[in-house]
Amino acid sequence: KAGVTQTPRYLIKTRGQQVTLSCSPISGHRSVSWYQQTPGQGLQFLFEYFSETQRNKGNFPGRFSGRQFSNSRSEMNVSTLELGDSALYLCASSSAGALQETQYFGPGTRLLVL
Amino acid sequence: DQQVKQNSPSLSVQEGRISILNCDYTNSMFDYFLWYKKYPAEGPTFLISISSIKDKNEDGRFTVFLNKSAKHLSLHIVPSQPGDSAVYFCAARSPLNNDMRFGAGTRLTVKP
C-alpha cells in the first residue's frame, strides 16, 4: 500500500496570506488527523476528520480549519497567516481512528511564513 | 499546556548499550500510550504502544514500561544500534475525545 502523502512538501508565504495543505491517506483509511510541529511546542493536535466530518479538535484558533472529501482526502487551511504559524504540518491516517489503532504519518509540509 | 513531557531533549549512548527514554504525563485520563521514531525530513513512524491495563510491552529490542501511579513511561532499547539514532516522541491518547498529545521529543544518538 502507498503511504500517506502530503502536498506540497515546502511552502513559503507572507503574513496575512492564506494557505491550503493537502493530505491523501492510506487507501482504505477513513480517519485523518492533522498536527503542527514546532521546535518549541513539539507535536500538537489540530483536528481529526472521519467520514467527511470533523470529529475532534485541538486548541487552535479558528484561522485553522479543514475538511475531508468523500475519498477521505483531507485539506487543511490556515487564513491570515502569522509568523508563528511557521511549522511542519503533519497529517496521519488510520482505519477508523479508534484508540488502539496506529496512526501512519505523512512526511509533512514545511510552511515558512515571512 | 504540556500534558506530556519529555524532559531530556537529547541522549547519547554507545552502540550495544541500553537506551532509556523517559516520558511523564499529567492527565490521568490518558489510557493509551505510544512511542514514535522520527528521522529528519520524514514523518514520525509508529514504534510501540502500551495500554494502561498493562505495565510492560515488549517488541524485539524495544520495551515500553508504564508506571501509572507515577504517570511515567519509558522506552528501553537493548541493544542500541547506530540506526536507532533519531528523535523519539512519546504520545498519549485520551478516550474522551481521541485527542493525542505528544512530548517534545528526545534526540537519541547511538555512537558506534
CSV table of C-alpha atoms in Angstrom, one decimal:
chain,number,residue,atom,x,y,z
A,1,LYS,CA,0.0,0.0,0.0
A,2,ALA,CA,1.2,3.5,-0.7
A,3,GLY,CA,1.8,5.6,2.4
A,4,VAL,CA,0.3,8.9,3.5
A,5,THR,CA,1.2,11.6,1.0
A,6,GLN,CA,1.2,15.3,1.7
A,7,THR,CA,1.5,18.2,-0.8
A,8,PRO,CA,3.2,20.5,-1.1
A,9,ARG,CA,6.3,19.5,0.8
A,10,TYR,CA,7.5,23.0,1.2
A,11,LEU,CA,5.8,26.3,1.1
A,12,ILE,CA,6.7,30.0,1.7
A,13,LYS,CA,4.0,32.5,2.4
A,14,THR,CA,3.9,36.0,3.8
A,15,ARG,CA,1.9,37.3,6.8
A,16,GLY,CA,-1.7,37.8,6.1
A,17,GLN,CA,-1.9,35.3,3.3
A,18,GLN,CA,-3.8,32.0,3.5
A,19,VAL,CA,-2.6,28.6,2.7
A,20,THR,CA,-4.2,25.2,1.9
A,21,LEU,CA,-2.3,21.9,2.6
A,22,SER,CA,-3.4,18.6,1.2
A,23,CYS,CA,-3.2,15.1,2.6
A,24,SER,CA,-4.0,11.8,1.0
A,25,PRO,CA,-4.4,8.9,3.5
A,26,ILE,CA,-3.5,5.3,3.0
A,27,SER,CA,-6.1,3.6,0.8
A,28,GLY,CA,-9.0,2.4,2.9
A,29,HIS,CA,-8.2,4.7,5.9
A,30,ARG,CA,-11.1,6.9,6.8
A,31,SER,CA,-9.6,8.9,9.7
A,32,VAL,CA,-7.2,11.8,9.0
A,33,SER,CA,-5.7,13.8,11.8
A,34,TRP,CA,-3.6,17.0,11.4
A,35,TYR,CA,-0.7,18.0,13.7
A,36,GLN,CA,1.6,21.0,13.9
A,37,GLN,CA,5.2,20.5,14.9
A,38,THR,CA,7.3,23.4,16.1
A,39,PRO,CA,10.7,23.3,17.8
A,40,GLY,CA,9.3,24.8,21.0
A,41,GLN,CA,6.0,23.0,21.3
A,42,GLY,CA,6.6,19.6,19.7
A,43,LEU,CA,3.7,17.9,18.0
A,44,GLN,CA,0.3,19.4,18.7
A,45,PHE,CA,-3.0,18.0,17.6
A,46,LEU,CA,-5.1,20.3,15.3
A,47,PHE,CA,-8.1,18.2,14.4
A,48,GLU,CA,-9.4,14.9,13.2
A,49,TYR,CA,-11.7,14.1,10.3
A,50,PHE,CA,-13.7,11.0,9.9
A,51,SER,CA,-16.2,10.3,7.1
A,52,GLU,CA,-16.1,14.0,6.0
A,53,THR,CA,-16.9,15.3,9.5
A,54,GLN,CA,-14.6,16.9,12.0
A,55,ARG,CA,-14.7,14.6,14.9
A,56,ASN,CA,-12.2,16.1,17.3
A,57,LYS,CA,-10.5,19.5,17.6
A,58,GLY,CA,-7.4,20.7,19.5
A,59,ASN,CA,-6.7,24.1,20.9
A,60,PHE,CA,-6.0,26.1,17.8
A,61,PRO,CA,-7.7,29.4,16.7
A,62,GLY,CA,-10.4,29.4,14.1
A,63,ARG,CA,-7.9,30.5,11.5
A,64,PHE,CA,-7.1,26.8,11.3
A,65,SER,CA,-9.7,24.8,9.5
A,66,GLY,CA,-10.0,21.7,7.5
A,67,ARG,CA,-12.2,19.5,5.5
A,68,GLN,CA,-12.4,15.9,4.3
A,69,PHE,CA,-13.7,14.7,1.0
A,70,SER,CA,-15.7,11.6,0.2
A,71,ASN,CA,-12.5,9.8,-0.9
A,72,SER,CA,-11.0,10.5,2.6
A,73,ARG,CA,-8.5,13.0,1.2
A,74,SER,CA,-8.2,16.0,3.6
A,75,GLU,CA,-7.2,19.6,3.3
A,76,MET,CA,-6.1,22.0,6.0
A,77,ASN,CA,-6.5,25.7,5.5
A,78,VAL,CA,-4.8,28.5,7.5
A,79,SER,CA,-6.1,32.0,7.0
A,80,THR,CA,-4.4,35.3,7.9
A,81,LEU,CA,-1.0,33.7,8.4
A,82,GLU,CA,1.1,34.8,11.2
A,83,LEU,CA,4.9,34.4,11.7
A,84,GLY,CA,4.2,31.9,14.5
A,85,ASP,CA,2.4,29.6,12.0
A,86,SER,CA,5.8,28.6,10.5
A,87,ALA,CA,6.0,24.9,11.3
A,88,LEU,CA,5.9,21.4,10.0
A,89,TYR,CA,2.4,20.3,9.4
A,90,LEU,CA,1.8,16.6,9.6
A,91,CYS,CA,-1.2,14.5,8.7
A,92,ALA,CA,-1.8,11.0,9.9
A,93,SER,CA,-4.3,8.4,8.8
A,94,SER,CA,-5.8,5.4,10.4
A,95,SER,CA,-8.5,3.0,9.5
A,96,ALA,CA,-11.2,4.3,11.9
A,97,GLY,CA,-9.4,6.5,14.3
A,98,ALA,CA,-10.0,4.1,17.2
A,99,LEU,CA,-7.9,4.4,20.3
A,100,GLN,CA,-5.8,1.3,19.8
A,101,GLU,CA,-5.1,2.0,16.1
A,102,THR,CA,-1.8,3.0,14.9
A,103,GLN,CA,-1.7,6.3,13.0
A,104,TYR,CA,0.5,6.5,10.0
A,105,PHE,CA,2.1,9.8,9.4
A,106,GLY,CA,2.9,11.5,6.1
A,107,PRO,CA,6.3,13.3,5.5
A,108,GLY,CA,4.8,16.7,6.3
A,109,THR,CA,4.5,20.1,4.7
A,110,ARG,CA,7.0,22.6,5.9
A,111,LEU,CA,5.5,26.1,6.0
A,112,LEU,CA,7.6,29.2,6.3
A,113,VAL,CA,5.8,32.5,6.9
A,114,LEU,CA,7.8,35.6,6.2
B,1,ASP,CA,-0.4,23.1,28.4
B,2,GLN,CA,2.3,20.3,28.3
B,3,GLN,CA,0.3,17.3,29.3
B,4,VAL,CA,3.1,15.0,28.0
B,5,LYS,CA,6.7,15.9,28.9
B,6,GLN,CA,10.0,14.5,27.7
B,7,ASN,CA,12.4,16.3,29.9
B,8,SER,CA,15.6,15.1,28.2
B,9,PRO,CA,16.0,16.8,24.8
B,10,SER,CA,18.9,14.6,23.9
B,11,LEU,CA,20.5,11.3,24.9
B,12,SER,CA,23.8,9.8,23.7
B,13,VAL,CA,24.7,6.1,24.2
B,14,GLN,CA,27.3,3.7,23.0
B,15,GLU,CA,26.3,1.0,20.4
B,16,GLY,CA,25.3,-2.2,22.2
B,17,ARG,CA,24.3,-0.5,25.4
B,18,ILE,CA,20.8,0.2,26.7
B,19,SER,CA,19.0,3.4,25.7
B,20,ILE,CA,16.3,4.6,28.1
B,21,LEU,CA,14.0,7.3,27.1
B,22,ASN,CA,11.6,8.8,29.6
B,23,CYS,CA,8.2,10.4,29.4
B,24,ASP,CA,5.9,11.9,32.0
B,25,TYR,CA,2.2,12.8,31.7
B,26,THR,CA,-0.2,14.8,33.9
B,27,ASN,CA,-3.6,13.8,32.6
B,28,SER,CA,-4.8,10.7,34.4
B,29,MET,CA,-7.5,10.2,31.7
B,30,PHE,CA,-4.9,9.1,29.2
B,31,ASP,CA,-5.1,5.3,28.9
B,32,TYR,CA,-3.1,4.5,25.8
B,33,PHE,CA,0.5,5.4,25.1
B,34,LEU,CA,2.6,5.3,22.1
B,35,TRP,CA,6.2,5.8,21.0
B,36,TYR,CA,7.2,7.2,17.6
B,37,LYS,CA,10.5,7.5,16.0
B,38,LYS,CA,11.3,10.3,13.6
B,39,TYR,CA,14.1,10.7,11.1
B,40,PRO,CA,14.9,14.1,9.6
B,41,ALA,CA,12.6,15.1,6.7
B,42,GLU,CA,10.2,12.2,7.4
B,43,GLY,CA,7.0,11.9,9.4
B,44,PRO,CA,7.0,10.0,12.7
B,45,THR,CA,6.7,6.2,12.4
B,46,PHE,CA,5.0,4.1,15.0
B,47,LEU,CA,7.3,2.1,17.2
B,48,ILE,CA,5.5,0.5,20.1
B,49,SER,CA,2.4,1.1,22.3
B,50,ILE,CA,1.0,0.2,25.6
B,51,SER,CA,-2.4,0.2,27.1
B,52,SER,CA,-2.9,1.4,30.7
B,53,ILE,CA,-4.1,-2.1,31.7
B,54,LYS,CA,-0.5,-3.3,31.2
B,55,ASP,CA,2.8,-2.2,32.7
B,56,LYS,CA,5.1,-3.6,30.1
B,57,ASN,CA,5.0,-4.3,26.4
B,58,GLU,CA,7.9,-5.8,24.5
B,59,ASP,CA,8.7,-6.0,20.8
B,60,GLY,CA,12.1,-7.2,19.9
B,61,ARG,CA,14.7,-4.8,21.1
B,62,PHE,CA,12.1,-2.3,22.2
B,63,THR,CA,10.3,-2.5,25.6
B,64,VAL,CA,7.9,0.1,27.0
B,65,PHE,CA,7.2,0.3,30.7
B,66,LEU,CA,4.3,2.1,32.2
B,67,ASN,CA,4.0,3.3,35.8
B,68,LYS,CA,0.5,4.6,36.2
B,69,SER,CA,0.9,5.7,39.8
B,70,ALA,CA,3.9,7.8,38.8
B,71,LYS,CA,2.3,8.8,35.5
B,72,HIS,CA,5.6,7.8,33.9
B,73,LEU,CA,6.5,5.7,30.9
B,74,SER,CA,9.9,4.7,29.5
B,75,LEU,CA,11.2,3.2,26.3
B,76,HIS,CA,14.1,0.8,26.6
B,77,ILE,CA,16.2,-0.1,23.5
B,78,VAL,CA,18.5,-3.1,24.0
B,79,PRO,CA,21.0,-3.4,22.4
B,80,SER,CA,21.2,0.1,20.9
B,81,GLN,CA,22.3,0.3,17.3
B,82,PRO,CA,23.5,3.3,15.2
B,83,GLY,CA,20.4,3.1,13.1
B,84,ASP,CA,18.3,3.9,16.2
B,85,SER,CA,19.6,7.4,16.1
B,86,ALA,CA,16.5,9.6,15.6
B,87,VAL,CA,14.1,11.7,17.6
B,88,TYR,CA,11.7,9.7,19.7
B,89,PHE,CA,8.3,11.1,20.7
B,90,CYS,CA,6.0,9.7,23.3
B,91,ALA,CA,2.3,10.3,22.9
B,92,ALA,CA,-0.8,9.7,24.9
B,93,ARG,CA,-4.4,9.4,23.8
B,94,SER,CA,-7.5,10.3,25.7
B,95,PRO,CA,-10.5,8.1,25.3
B,96,LEU,CA,-12.8,11.1,25.8
B,97,ASN,CA,-12.1,12.9,22.6
B,98,ASN,CA,-9.5,10.8,20.8
B,99,ASP,CA,-7.0,13.7,21.3
B,100,MET,CA,-3.4,12.7,21.1
B,101,ARG,CA,-0.8,14.6,22.9
B,102,PHE,CA,2.9,14.4,22.1
B,103,GLY,CA,6.0,15.1,24.1
B,104,ALA,CA,8.6,17.5,22.7
B,105,GLY,CA,10.8,14.6,21.7
B,106,THR,CA,14.2,13.2,22.7
B,107,ARG,CA,17.0,13.1,20.2
B,108,LEU,CA,18.9,9.8,20.6
B,109,THR,CA,22.4,9.4,19.2
B,110,VAL,CA,23.9,5.9,19.2
B,111,LYS,CA,27.6,6.1,18.7
B,112,PRO,CA,29.4,3.2,17.0
